[in-house]
Short mmCIF file of C-alpha atoms in Angstrom, two decimals:
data_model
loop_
_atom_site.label_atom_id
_atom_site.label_comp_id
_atom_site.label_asym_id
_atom_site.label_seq_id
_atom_site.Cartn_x
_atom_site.Cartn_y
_atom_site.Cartn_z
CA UNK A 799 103.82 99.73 143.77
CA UNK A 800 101.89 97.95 146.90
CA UNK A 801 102.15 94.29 146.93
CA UNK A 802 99.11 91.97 146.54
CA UNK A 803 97.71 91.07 149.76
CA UNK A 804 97.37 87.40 150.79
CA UNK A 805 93.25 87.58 150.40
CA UNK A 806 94.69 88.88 146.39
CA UNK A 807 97.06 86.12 145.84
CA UNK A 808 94.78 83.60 147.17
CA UNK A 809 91.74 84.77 144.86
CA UNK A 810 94.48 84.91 141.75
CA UNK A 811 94.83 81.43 142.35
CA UNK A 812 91.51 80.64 142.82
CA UNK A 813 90.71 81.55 139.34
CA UNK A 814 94.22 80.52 137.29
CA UNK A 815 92.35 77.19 136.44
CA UNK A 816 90.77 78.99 133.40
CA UNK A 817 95.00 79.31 131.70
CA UNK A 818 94.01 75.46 131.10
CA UNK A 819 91.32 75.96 128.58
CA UNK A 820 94.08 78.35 126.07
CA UNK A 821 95.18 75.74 123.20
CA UNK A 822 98.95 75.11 122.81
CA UNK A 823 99.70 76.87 119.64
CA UNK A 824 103.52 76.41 119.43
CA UNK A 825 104.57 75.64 115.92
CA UNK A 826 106.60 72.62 115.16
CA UNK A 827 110.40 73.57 115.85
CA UNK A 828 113.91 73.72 113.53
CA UNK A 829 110.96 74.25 110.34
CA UNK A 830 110.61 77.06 107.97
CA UNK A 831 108.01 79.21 109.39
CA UNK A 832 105.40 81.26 106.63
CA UNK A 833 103.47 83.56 107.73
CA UNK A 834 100.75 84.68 104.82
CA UNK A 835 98.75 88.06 105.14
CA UNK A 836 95.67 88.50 102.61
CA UNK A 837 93.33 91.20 101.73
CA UNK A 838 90.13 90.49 103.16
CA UNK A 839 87.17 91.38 100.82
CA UNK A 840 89.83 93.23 98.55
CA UNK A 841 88.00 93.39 95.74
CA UNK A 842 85.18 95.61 97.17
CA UNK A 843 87.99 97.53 98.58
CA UNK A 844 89.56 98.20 95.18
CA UNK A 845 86.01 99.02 93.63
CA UNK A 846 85.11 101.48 96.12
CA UNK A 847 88.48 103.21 95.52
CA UNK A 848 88.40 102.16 91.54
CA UNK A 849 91.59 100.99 91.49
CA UNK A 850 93.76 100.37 88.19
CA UNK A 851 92.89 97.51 86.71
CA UNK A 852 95.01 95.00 86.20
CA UNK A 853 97.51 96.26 88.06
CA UNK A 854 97.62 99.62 90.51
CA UNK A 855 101.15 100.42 90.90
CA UNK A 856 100.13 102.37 94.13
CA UNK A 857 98.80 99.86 95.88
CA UNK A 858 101.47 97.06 94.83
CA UNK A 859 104.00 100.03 96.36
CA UNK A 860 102.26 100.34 99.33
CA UNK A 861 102.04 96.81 100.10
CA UNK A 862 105.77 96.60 99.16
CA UNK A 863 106.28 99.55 102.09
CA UNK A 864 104.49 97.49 104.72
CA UNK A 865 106.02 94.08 103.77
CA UNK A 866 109.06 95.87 104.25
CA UNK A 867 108.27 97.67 107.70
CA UNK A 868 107.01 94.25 108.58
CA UNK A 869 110.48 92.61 108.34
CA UNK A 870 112.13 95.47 110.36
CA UNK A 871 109.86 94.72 112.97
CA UNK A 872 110.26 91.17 112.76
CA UNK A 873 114.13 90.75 112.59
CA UNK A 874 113.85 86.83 112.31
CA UNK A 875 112.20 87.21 108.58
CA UNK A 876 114.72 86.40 106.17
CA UNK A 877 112.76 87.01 103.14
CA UNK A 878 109.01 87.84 101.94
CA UNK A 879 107.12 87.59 98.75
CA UNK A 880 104.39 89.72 97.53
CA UNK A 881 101.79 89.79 94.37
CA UNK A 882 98.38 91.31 94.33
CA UNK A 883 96.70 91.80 97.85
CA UNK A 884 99.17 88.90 99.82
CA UNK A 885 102.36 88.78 101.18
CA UNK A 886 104.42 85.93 102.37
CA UNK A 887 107.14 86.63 105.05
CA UNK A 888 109.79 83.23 105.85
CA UNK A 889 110.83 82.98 109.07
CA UNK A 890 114.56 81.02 109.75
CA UNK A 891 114.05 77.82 111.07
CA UNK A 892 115.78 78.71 114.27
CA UNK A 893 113.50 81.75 115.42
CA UNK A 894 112.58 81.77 118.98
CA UNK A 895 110.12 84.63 118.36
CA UNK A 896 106.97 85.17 120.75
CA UNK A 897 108.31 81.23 121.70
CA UNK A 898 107.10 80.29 118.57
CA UNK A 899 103.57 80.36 118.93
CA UNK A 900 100.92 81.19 115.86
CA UNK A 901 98.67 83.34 117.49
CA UNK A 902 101.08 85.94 118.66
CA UNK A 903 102.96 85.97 115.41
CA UNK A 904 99.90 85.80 113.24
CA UNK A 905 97.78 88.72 114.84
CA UNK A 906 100.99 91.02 115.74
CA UNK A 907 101.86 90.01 111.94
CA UNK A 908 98.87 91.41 110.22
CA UNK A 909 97.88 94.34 113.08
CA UNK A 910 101.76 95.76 111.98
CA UNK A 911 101.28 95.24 108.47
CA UNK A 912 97.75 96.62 108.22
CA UNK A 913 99.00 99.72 110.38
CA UNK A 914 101.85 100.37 108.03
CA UNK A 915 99.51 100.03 105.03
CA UNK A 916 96.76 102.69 106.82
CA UNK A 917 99.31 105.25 107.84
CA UNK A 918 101.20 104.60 104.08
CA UNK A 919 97.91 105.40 101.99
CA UNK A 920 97.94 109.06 102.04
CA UNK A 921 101.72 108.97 100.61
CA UNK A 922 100.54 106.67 97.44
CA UNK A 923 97.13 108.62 97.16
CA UNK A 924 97.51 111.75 98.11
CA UNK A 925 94.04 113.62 97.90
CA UNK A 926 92.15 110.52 98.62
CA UNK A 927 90.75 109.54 101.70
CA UNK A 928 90.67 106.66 103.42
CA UNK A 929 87.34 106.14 104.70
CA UNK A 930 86.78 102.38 104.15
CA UNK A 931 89.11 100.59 106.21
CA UNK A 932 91.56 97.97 104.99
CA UNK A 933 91.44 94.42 106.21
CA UNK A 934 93.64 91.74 106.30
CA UNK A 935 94.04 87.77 107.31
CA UNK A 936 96.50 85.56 108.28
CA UNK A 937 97.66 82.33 109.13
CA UNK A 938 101.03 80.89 109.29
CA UNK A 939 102.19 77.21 107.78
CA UNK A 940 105.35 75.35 108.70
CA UNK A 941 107.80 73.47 105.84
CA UNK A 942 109.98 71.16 107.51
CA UNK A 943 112.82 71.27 104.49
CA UNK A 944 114.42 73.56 102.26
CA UNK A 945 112.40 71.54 99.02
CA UNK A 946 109.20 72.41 100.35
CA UNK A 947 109.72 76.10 101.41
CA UNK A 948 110.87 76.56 98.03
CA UNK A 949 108.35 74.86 96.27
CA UNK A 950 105.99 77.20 98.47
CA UNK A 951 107.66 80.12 96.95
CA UNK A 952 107.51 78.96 93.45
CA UNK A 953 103.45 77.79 93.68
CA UNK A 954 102.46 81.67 94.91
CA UNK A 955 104.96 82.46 91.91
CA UNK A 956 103.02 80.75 89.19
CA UNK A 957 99.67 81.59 91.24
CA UNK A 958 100.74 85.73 90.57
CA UNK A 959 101.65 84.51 86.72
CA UNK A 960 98.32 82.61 85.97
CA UNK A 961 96.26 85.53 87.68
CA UNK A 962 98.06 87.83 86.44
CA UNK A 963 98.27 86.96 82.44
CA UNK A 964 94.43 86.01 82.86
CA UNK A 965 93.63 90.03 84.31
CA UNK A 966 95.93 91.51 81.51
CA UNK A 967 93.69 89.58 78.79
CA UNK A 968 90.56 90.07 80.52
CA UNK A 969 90.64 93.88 80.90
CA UNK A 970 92.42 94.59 77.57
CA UNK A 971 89.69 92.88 75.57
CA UNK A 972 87.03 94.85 77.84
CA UNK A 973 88.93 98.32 77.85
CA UNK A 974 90.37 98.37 74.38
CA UNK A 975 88.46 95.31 72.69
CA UNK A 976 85.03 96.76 74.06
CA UNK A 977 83.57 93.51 75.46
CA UNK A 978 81.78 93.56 78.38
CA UNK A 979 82.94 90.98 81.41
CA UNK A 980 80.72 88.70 80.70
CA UNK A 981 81.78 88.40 76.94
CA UNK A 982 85.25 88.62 77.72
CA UNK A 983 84.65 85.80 80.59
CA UNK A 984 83.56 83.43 77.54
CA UNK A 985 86.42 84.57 75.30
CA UNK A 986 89.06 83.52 77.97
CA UNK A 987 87.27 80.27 78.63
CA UNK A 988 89.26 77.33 78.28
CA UNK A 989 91.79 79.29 76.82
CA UNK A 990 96.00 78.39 77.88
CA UNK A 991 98.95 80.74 78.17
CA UNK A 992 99.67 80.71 74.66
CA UNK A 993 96.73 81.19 73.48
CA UNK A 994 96.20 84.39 75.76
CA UNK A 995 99.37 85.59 74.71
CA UNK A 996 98.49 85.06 71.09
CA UNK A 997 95.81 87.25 71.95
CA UNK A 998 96.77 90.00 73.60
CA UNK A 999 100.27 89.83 70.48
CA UNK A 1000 97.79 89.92 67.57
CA UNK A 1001 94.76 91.69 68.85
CA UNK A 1002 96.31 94.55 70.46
CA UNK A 1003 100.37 94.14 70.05
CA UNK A 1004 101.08 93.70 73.73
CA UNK A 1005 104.04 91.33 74.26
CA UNK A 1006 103.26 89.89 77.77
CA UNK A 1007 107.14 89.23 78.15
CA UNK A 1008 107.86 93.01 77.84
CA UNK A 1009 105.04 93.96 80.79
CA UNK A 1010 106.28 95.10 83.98
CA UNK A 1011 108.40 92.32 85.66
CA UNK A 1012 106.65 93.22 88.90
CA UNK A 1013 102.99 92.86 87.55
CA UNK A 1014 104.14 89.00 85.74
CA UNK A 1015 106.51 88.17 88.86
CA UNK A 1016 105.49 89.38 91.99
CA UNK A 1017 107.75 91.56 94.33
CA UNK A 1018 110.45 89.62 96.74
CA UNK A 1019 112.44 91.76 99.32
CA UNK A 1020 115.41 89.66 100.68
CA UNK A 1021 117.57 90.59 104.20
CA UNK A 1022 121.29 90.56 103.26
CA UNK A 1023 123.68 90.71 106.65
CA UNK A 1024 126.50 93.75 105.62
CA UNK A 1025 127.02 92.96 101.89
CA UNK A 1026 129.93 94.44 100.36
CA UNK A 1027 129.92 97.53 98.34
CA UNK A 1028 130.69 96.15 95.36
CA UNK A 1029 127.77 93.46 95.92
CA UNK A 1030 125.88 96.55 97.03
CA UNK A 1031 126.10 98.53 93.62
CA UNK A 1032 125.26 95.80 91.82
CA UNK A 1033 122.08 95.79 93.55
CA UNK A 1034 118.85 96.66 91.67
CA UNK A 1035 117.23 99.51 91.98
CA UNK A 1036 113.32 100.07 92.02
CA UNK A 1037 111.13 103.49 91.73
CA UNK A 1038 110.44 104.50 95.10
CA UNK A 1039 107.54 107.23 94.82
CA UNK A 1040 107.47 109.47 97.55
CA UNK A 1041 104.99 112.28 98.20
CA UNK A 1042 103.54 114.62 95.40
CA UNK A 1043 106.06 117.69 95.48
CA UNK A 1044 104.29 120.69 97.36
CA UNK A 1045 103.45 123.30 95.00
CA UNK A 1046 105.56 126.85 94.92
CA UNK A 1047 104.10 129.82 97.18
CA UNK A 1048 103.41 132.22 95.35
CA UNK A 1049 104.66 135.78 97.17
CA UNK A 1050 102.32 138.36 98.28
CA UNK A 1051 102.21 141.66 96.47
CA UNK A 1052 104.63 144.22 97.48
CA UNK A 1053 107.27 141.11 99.23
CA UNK A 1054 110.32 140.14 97.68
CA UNK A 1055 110.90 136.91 96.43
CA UNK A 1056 113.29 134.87 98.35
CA UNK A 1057 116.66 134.86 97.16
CA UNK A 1058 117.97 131.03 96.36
CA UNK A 1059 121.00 131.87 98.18
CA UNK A 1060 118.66 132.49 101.32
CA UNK A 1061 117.11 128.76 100.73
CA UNK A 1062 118.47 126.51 103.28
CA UNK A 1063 120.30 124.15 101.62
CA UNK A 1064 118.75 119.84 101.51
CA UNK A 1065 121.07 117.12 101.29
CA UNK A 1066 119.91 114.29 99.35
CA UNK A 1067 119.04 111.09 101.06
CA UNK A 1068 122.38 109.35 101.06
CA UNK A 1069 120.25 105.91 99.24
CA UNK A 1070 119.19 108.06 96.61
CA UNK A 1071 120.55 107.86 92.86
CA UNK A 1072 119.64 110.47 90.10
CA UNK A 1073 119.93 108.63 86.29
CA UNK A 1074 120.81 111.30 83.57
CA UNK A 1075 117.76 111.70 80.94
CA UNK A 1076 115.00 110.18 83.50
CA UNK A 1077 114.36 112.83 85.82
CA UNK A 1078 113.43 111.07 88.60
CA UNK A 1079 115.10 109.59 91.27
CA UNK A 1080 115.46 106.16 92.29
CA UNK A 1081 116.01 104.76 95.84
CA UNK A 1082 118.89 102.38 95.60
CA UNK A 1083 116.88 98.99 96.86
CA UNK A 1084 119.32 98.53 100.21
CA UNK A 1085 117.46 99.83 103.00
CA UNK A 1086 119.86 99.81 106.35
CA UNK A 1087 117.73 98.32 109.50
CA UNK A 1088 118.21 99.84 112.54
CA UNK A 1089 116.78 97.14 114.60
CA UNK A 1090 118.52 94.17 112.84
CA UNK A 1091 121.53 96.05 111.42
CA UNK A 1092 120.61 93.84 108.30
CA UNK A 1093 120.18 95.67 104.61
CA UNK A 1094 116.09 94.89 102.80
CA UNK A 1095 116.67 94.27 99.20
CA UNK A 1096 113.87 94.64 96.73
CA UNK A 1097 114.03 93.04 93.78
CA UNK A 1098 111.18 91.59 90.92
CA UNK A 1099 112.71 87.66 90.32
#
Protein backbone atom coordinates (compact mmCIF):
# COMPACT_ATOMS: atom_id res chain seq x y z
CA UNK A 1 0.00 0.00 0.00
CA UNK A 2 1.56 3.61 -1.12
CA UNK A 3 1.95 5.99 1.64
CA UNK A 4 0.02 9.31 1.82
CA UNK A 5 1.91 12.02 0.31
CA UNK A 6 2.77 15.16 2.32
CA UNK A 7 0.08 17.42 0.12
CA UNK A 8 -2.45 14.11 1.70
CA UNK A 9 -1.38 14.36 5.22
CA UNK A 10 -1.45 18.01 5.21
CA UNK A 11 -5.15 18.18 3.72
CA UNK A 12 -6.13 15.22 6.45
CA UNK A 13 -5.24 17.65 8.89
CA UNK A 14 -6.71 20.41 7.45
CA UNK A 15 -10.07 18.95 7.87
CA UNK A 16 -9.67 16.73 11.40
CA UNK A 17 -11.24 19.86 13.15
CA UNK A 18 -14.74 18.42 12.31
CA UNK A 19 -13.72 14.96 15.11
CA UNK A 20 -14.55 18.01 17.61
CA UNK A 21 -18.18 18.35 16.87
CA UNK A 22 -18.79 14.05 17.74
CA UNK A 23 -20.36 14.09 21.47
CA UNK A 24 -18.48 12.07 24.14
CA UNK A 25 -20.75 9.18 24.65
CA UNK A 26 -18.70 7.08 27.15
CA UNK A 27 -20.92 5.64 29.80
CA UNK A 28 -20.20 6.19 33.39
CA UNK A 29 -17.52 3.46 34.48
CA UNK A 30 -17.40 0.33 37.28
CA UNK A 31 -21.74 0.56 36.68
CA UNK A 32 -24.04 -2.07 35.49
CA UNK A 33 -24.49 -1.43 31.92
CA UNK A 34 -28.36 -2.29 30.22
CA UNK A 35 -28.70 -2.29 27.05
CA UNK A 36 -32.71 -2.50 26.02
CA UNK A 37 -33.79 -3.50 22.37
CA UNK A 38 -37.65 -2.88 21.47
CA UNK A 39 -39.87 -3.64 18.63
CA UNK A 40 -40.50 -0.64 16.79
CA UNK A 41 -44.16 -0.33 15.55
CA UNK A 42 -44.59 -4.12 16.65
CA UNK A 43 -47.95 -4.17 16.75
CA UNK A 44 -48.53 -3.44 13.00
CA UNK A 45 -45.88 -5.95 12.54
CA UNK A 46 -47.79 -8.67 14.39
CA UNK A 47 -51.15 -7.65 12.54
CA UNK A 48 -49.77 -7.86 9.20
CA UNK A 49 -48.43 -11.35 10.06
CA UNK A 50 -51.67 -12.09 12.48
CA UNK A 51 -49.81 -13.25 15.08
CA UNK A 52 -51.23 -15.40 18.14
CA UNK A 53 -52.77 -13.46 20.36
CA UNK A 54 -51.83 -13.21 23.54
CA UNK A 55 -48.95 -14.91 23.18
CA UNK A 56 -47.08 -16.37 19.77
CA UNK A 57 -44.79 -18.95 20.94
CA UNK A 58 -42.84 -18.44 17.59
CA UNK A 59 -42.02 -15.22 17.91
CA UNK A 60 -41.18 -15.32 21.83
CA UNK A 61 -38.66 -18.35 20.41
CA UNK A 62 -37.25 -16.36 17.95
CA UNK A 63 -36.54 -13.49 20.04
CA UNK A 64 -35.15 -15.99 22.63
CA UNK A 65 -32.64 -17.23 19.52
CA UNK A 66 -31.40 -13.71 18.89
CA UNK A 67 -31.10 -12.64 22.58
CA UNK A 68 -29.07 -15.57 22.74
CA UNK A 69 -26.81 -15.01 19.52
CA UNK A 70 -26.61 -11.53 20.91
CA UNK A 71 -24.72 -12.62 24.09
CA UNK A 72 -22.29 -14.85 22.05
CA UNK A 73 -21.42 -11.94 20.23
CA UNK A 74 -21.15 -9.81 23.09
CA UNK A 75 -19.05 -11.96 25.56
CA UNK A 76 -19.20 -9.18 28.36
CA UNK A 77 -23.23 -9.85 28.80
CA UNK A 78 -23.70 -11.74 31.79
CA UNK A 79 -27.34 -12.12 31.60
CA UNK A 80 -30.51 -10.86 29.49
CA UNK A 81 -34.19 -10.73 30.02
CA UNK A 82 -36.88 -10.99 27.53
CA UNK A 83 -40.96 -10.65 27.43
CA UNK A 84 -43.03 -9.63 24.50
CA UNK A 85 -41.15 -7.60 21.71
CA UNK A 86 -37.95 -6.36 24.29
CA UNK A 87 -35.00 -7.71 25.52
CA UNK A 88 -32.68 -6.55 28.17
CA UNK A 89 -28.98 -7.68 27.99
CA UNK A 90 -26.60 -6.65 31.53
CA UNK A 91 -23.36 -5.89 30.88
CA UNK A 92 -20.55 -6.56 34.02
CA UNK A 93 -19.58 -3.53 35.47
CA UNK A 94 -16.02 -3.99 34.40
CA UNK A 95 -16.57 -4.26 30.47
CA UNK A 96 -14.19 -2.35 28.41
CA UNK A 97 -16.27 -3.06 25.29
CA UNK A 98 -16.15 -0.60 22.16
CA UNK A 99 -14.38 1.66 25.30
CA UNK A 100 -17.57 1.88 26.67
CA UNK A 101 -19.31 4.12 24.55
CA UNK A 102 -23.38 4.01 23.83
CA UNK A 103 -23.47 4.52 20.36
CA UNK A 104 -21.29 1.68 19.30
CA UNK A 105 -22.86 -0.72 21.70
CA UNK A 106 -26.38 0.44 21.11
CA UNK A 107 -26.46 0.33 17.16
CA UNK A 108 -24.01 -2.89 16.86
CA UNK A 109 -26.57 -4.16 19.71
CA UNK A 110 -29.77 -3.95 17.82
CA UNK A 111 -28.17 -4.29 13.94
CA UNK A 112 -26.93 -8.07 15.50
CA UNK A 113 -30.04 -8.75 17.14
CA UNK A 114 -32.35 -7.64 14.33
CA UNK A 115 -30.05 -9.73 11.84
CA UNK A 116 -30.38 -12.82 13.95
CA UNK A 117 -34.15 -12.29 14.22
CA UNK A 118 -34.42 -11.77 10.03
CA UNK A 119 -32.27 -14.72 9.14
CA UNK A 120 -34.23 -16.86 12.26
CA UNK A 121 -37.87 -16.19 10.80
CA UNK A 122 -38.03 -18.73 8.16
CA UNK A 123 -37.02 -21.52 10.90
CA UNK A 124 -40.15 -20.41 13.29
CA UNK A 125 -42.44 -19.78 10.15
CA UNK A 126 -41.64 -21.82 7.70
CA UNK A 127 -43.91 -21.06 4.56
CA UNK A 128 -44.23 -17.48 5.45
CA UNK A 129 -42.45 -14.77 4.06
CA UNK A 130 -40.92 -12.08 5.34
CA UNK A 131 -41.75 -9.19 3.35
CA UNK A 132 -42.31 -6.45 5.99
CA UNK A 133 -39.18 -5.85 7.65
CA UNK A 134 -38.62 -6.01 11.39
CA UNK A 135 -37.48 -3.01 13.35
CA UNK A 136 -35.99 -2.47 16.43
CA UNK A 137 -34.71 0.42 19.07
CA UNK A 138 -32.37 0.81 21.58
CA UNK A 139 -30.82 2.65 24.16
CA UNK A 140 -28.68 1.65 26.96
CA UNK A 141 -29.03 2.91 30.89
CA UNK A 142 -26.36 2.62 33.55
CA UNK A 143 -27.17 1.33 37.47
CA UNK A 144 -24.43 2.22 39.60
CA UNK A 145 -25.27 -0.74 42.36
CA UNK A 146 -26.31 -4.16 42.55
CA UNK A 147 -30.01 -2.75 44.31
CA UNK A 148 -30.81 -0.89 41.37
CA UNK A 149 -29.85 -3.35 38.54
CA UNK A 150 -31.98 -5.67 40.30
CA UNK A 151 -34.77 -3.61 40.92
CA UNK A 152 -34.46 -2.95 36.99
CA UNK A 153 -34.92 -6.58 36.46
CA UNK A 154 -37.80 -7.01 38.72
CA UNK A 155 -39.87 -3.63 37.26
CA UNK A 156 -39.65 -5.23 33.40
CA UNK A 157 -40.72 -8.45 35.50
CA UNK A 158 -43.95 -7.11 36.85
CA UNK A 159 -44.25 -4.87 33.54
CA UNK A 160 -44.42 -8.64 31.42
CA UNK A 161 -46.98 -9.82 34.46
CA UNK A 162 -49.39 -6.75 34.34
CA UNK A 163 -49.34 -6.85 30.39
CA UNK A 164 -49.46 -10.02 30.24
CA UNK A 165 -52.55 -11.07 32.72
CA UNK A 166 -54.35 -7.90 31.13
CA UNK A 167 -53.87 -9.64 27.18
CA UNK A 168 -54.92 -13.14 28.57
CA UNK A 169 -58.32 -11.47 29.93
CA UNK A 170 -58.73 -9.23 27.12
CA UNK A 171 -58.59 -11.77 24.26
CA UNK A 172 -60.34 -14.63 26.16
CA UNK A 173 -63.44 -12.52 26.77
CA UNK A 174 -63.23 -11.40 22.93
CA UNK A 175 -62.33 -14.96 21.46
CA UNK A 176 -64.34 -17.19 23.71
CA UNK A 177 -66.64 -14.55 25.60
CA UNK A 178 -67.57 -12.93 22.10
CA UNK A 179 -67.07 -9.25 23.05
CA UNK A 180 -65.72 -7.07 20.76
CA UNK A 181 -62.43 -4.85 21.94
CA UNK A 182 -64.14 -2.18 22.68
CA UNK A 183 -66.59 -4.05 25.10
CA UNK A 184 -63.97 -6.03 26.49
CA UNK A 185 -61.81 -2.62 26.95
CA UNK A 186 -64.79 -1.47 29.38
CA UNK A 187 -65.04 -4.87 31.09
CA UNK A 188 -61.29 -4.75 32.12
CA UNK A 189 -61.58 -1.14 33.20
CA UNK A 190 -60.56 -0.46 36.55
CA UNK A 191 -60.42 -3.93 37.14
CA UNK A 192 -57.08 -5.48 39.62
CA UNK A 193 -55.29 -8.80 39.41
CA UNK A 194 -57.74 -10.56 41.34
CA UNK A 195 -60.42 -9.54 39.91
CA UNK A 196 -59.05 -10.56 36.33
CA UNK A 197 -58.17 -13.73 37.65
CA UNK A 198 -61.59 -14.21 39.12
CA UNK A 199 -62.55 -13.76 35.71
CA UNK A 200 -60.82 -15.62 33.55
CA UNK A 201 -61.35 -18.84 36.92
CA UNK A 202 -65.16 -18.49 36.76
CA UNK A 203 -65.95 -17.36 33.29
CA UNK A 204 -63.92 -19.68 31.38
CA UNK A 205 -61.90 -22.04 34.07
CA UNK A 206 -58.46 -20.78 33.17
CA UNK A 207 -56.19 -20.75 36.26
CA UNK A 208 -53.69 -17.93 35.35
CA UNK A 209 -51.11 -19.71 37.77
CA UNK A 210 -51.17 -22.89 35.58
CA UNK A 211 -50.44 -20.70 32.08
CA UNK A 212 -47.18 -21.03 30.55
CA UNK A 213 -44.43 -19.77 32.97
CA UNK A 214 -42.84 -18.09 29.98
CA UNK A 215 -46.02 -16.11 28.83
CA UNK A 216 -46.62 -14.83 33.02
CA UNK A 217 -42.66 -14.52 33.55
CA UNK A 218 -40.75 -13.54 30.77
CA UNK A 219 -37.68 -15.55 29.42
CA UNK A 220 -34.05 -14.94 31.23
CA UNK A 221 -30.92 -16.67 29.66
CA UNK A 222 -27.98 -16.51 32.20
CA UNK A 223 -23.92 -17.15 31.18
CA UNK A 224 -22.55 -19.76 33.64
CA UNK A 225 -18.42 -20.04 33.36
CA UNK A 226 -17.83 -24.27 33.15
CA UNK A 227 -20.53 -25.46 35.62
CA UNK A 228 -20.21 -28.85 36.79
CA UNK A 229 -22.04 -31.75 35.44
CA UNK A 230 -23.95 -32.40 38.14
CA UNK A 231 -25.01 -28.53 38.25
CA UNK A 232 -25.37 -29.09 34.52
CA UNK A 233 -28.14 -31.90 34.69
CA UNK A 234 -29.94 -30.18 36.98
CA UNK A 235 -30.35 -27.56 34.50
CA UNK A 236 -33.79 -26.90 32.94
CA UNK A 237 -34.63 -27.76 29.87
CA UNK A 238 -36.87 -25.73 27.33
CA UNK A 239 -38.57 -26.87 23.80
CA UNK A 240 -36.27 -25.87 21.25
CA UNK A 241 -38.32 -26.09 17.82
CA UNK A 242 -36.25 -26.56 15.00
CA UNK A 243 -37.31 -26.73 11.35
CA UNK A 244 -40.57 -28.53 10.08
CA UNK A 245 -39.24 -32.17 9.21
CA UNK A 246 -38.89 -32.45 5.29
CA UNK A 247 -41.46 -34.64 3.97
CA UNK A 248 -40.51 -38.42 2.60
CA UNK A 249 -39.68 -38.72 -1.31
CA UNK A 250 -41.72 -40.66 -2.62
CA UNK A 251 -39.71 -43.20 -5.29
CA UNK A 252 -40.31 -43.13 -8.89
CA UNK A 253 -42.04 -46.03 -10.54
CA UNK A 254 -39.98 -48.91 -11.50
CA UNK A 255 -36.85 -47.71 -8.59
CA UNK A 256 -36.31 -49.49 -5.56
CA UNK A 257 -36.81 -48.09 -2.38
CA UNK A 258 -33.76 -47.41 -0.45
CA UNK A 259 -32.80 -49.92 1.91
CA UNK A 260 -32.48 -48.38 5.72
CA UNK A 261 -29.30 -50.13 5.97
CA UNK A 262 -28.11 -47.92 2.90
CA UNK A 263 -29.26 -44.62 5.00
CA UNK A 264 -26.26 -42.92 6.24
CA UNK A 265 -26.43 -43.04 9.66
CA UNK A 266 -27.16 -39.15 11.96
CA UNK A 267 -25.85 -38.77 15.27
CA UNK A 268 -27.93 -36.83 17.51
CA UNK A 269 -26.85 -33.43 18.60
CA UNK A 270 -24.83 -34.28 21.67
CA UNK A 271 -27.34 -31.28 23.77
CA UNK A 272 -30.22 -33.12 22.79
CA UNK A 273 -32.49 -35.24 25.30
CA UNK A 274 -35.43 -37.54 24.12
CA UNK A 275 -38.27 -37.89 27.24
CA UNK A 276 -40.14 -41.31 26.99
CA UNK A 277 -44.06 -40.72 26.18
CA UNK A 278 -43.46 -37.00 24.66
CA UNK A 279 -42.08 -37.57 21.40
CA UNK A 280 -40.25 -34.72 20.96
CA UNK A 281 -37.02 -33.70 21.77
CA UNK A 282 -35.78 -31.16 24.00
CA UNK A 283 -32.48 -29.18 23.76
CA UNK A 284 -30.89 -29.39 27.15
CA UNK A 285 -30.81 -25.33 27.95
CA UNK A 286 -26.64 -25.23 28.15
CA UNK A 287 -25.51 -23.93 24.99
CA UNK A 288 -21.39 -24.11 24.86
CA UNK A 289 -19.96 -20.58 23.42
CA UNK A 290 -17.28 -20.77 21.27
CA UNK A 291 -16.26 -17.24 21.54
CA UNK A 292 -16.53 -16.93 25.39
CA UNK A 293 -16.08 -20.61 26.28
CA UNK A 294 -19.02 -19.70 28.73
CA UNK A 295 -22.39 -22.10 28.77
CA UNK A 296 -26.17 -19.75 27.89
CA UNK A 297 -28.74 -21.04 30.21
CA UNK A 298 -32.38 -20.52 29.49
CA UNK A 299 -34.61 -20.64 32.01
CA UNK A 300 -38.50 -18.97 32.74
CA UNK A 301 -37.89 -17.41 36.66
Amino acid sequence: MKEPSKEQWKMAQKFSYVRRFETNDTLLPQCWIVLRIDGHHFTQFCDQYQFEKPNDIRCLNLMNDSARALMEYFPDIVMAYGQSDEYSFAFRPSTQLYKRRTSKLVSLGVSCFTAHFVMGWPRYFPGVPLTVVPTFDGRTVCYPNQKAFKDYFAWRQADCHINNLYNTCFWTLVRRGGLSNLDATERLKGTDAAQKNEILFTQFSINYAKEPAQFRKGTTLARLAHPAPAVAEQLPVVPIPGPPPAAPVEPAAGSQAPSSAAAPATAAPASTTTYPGDGRDYRRAALASSRTDCHTLLRYH
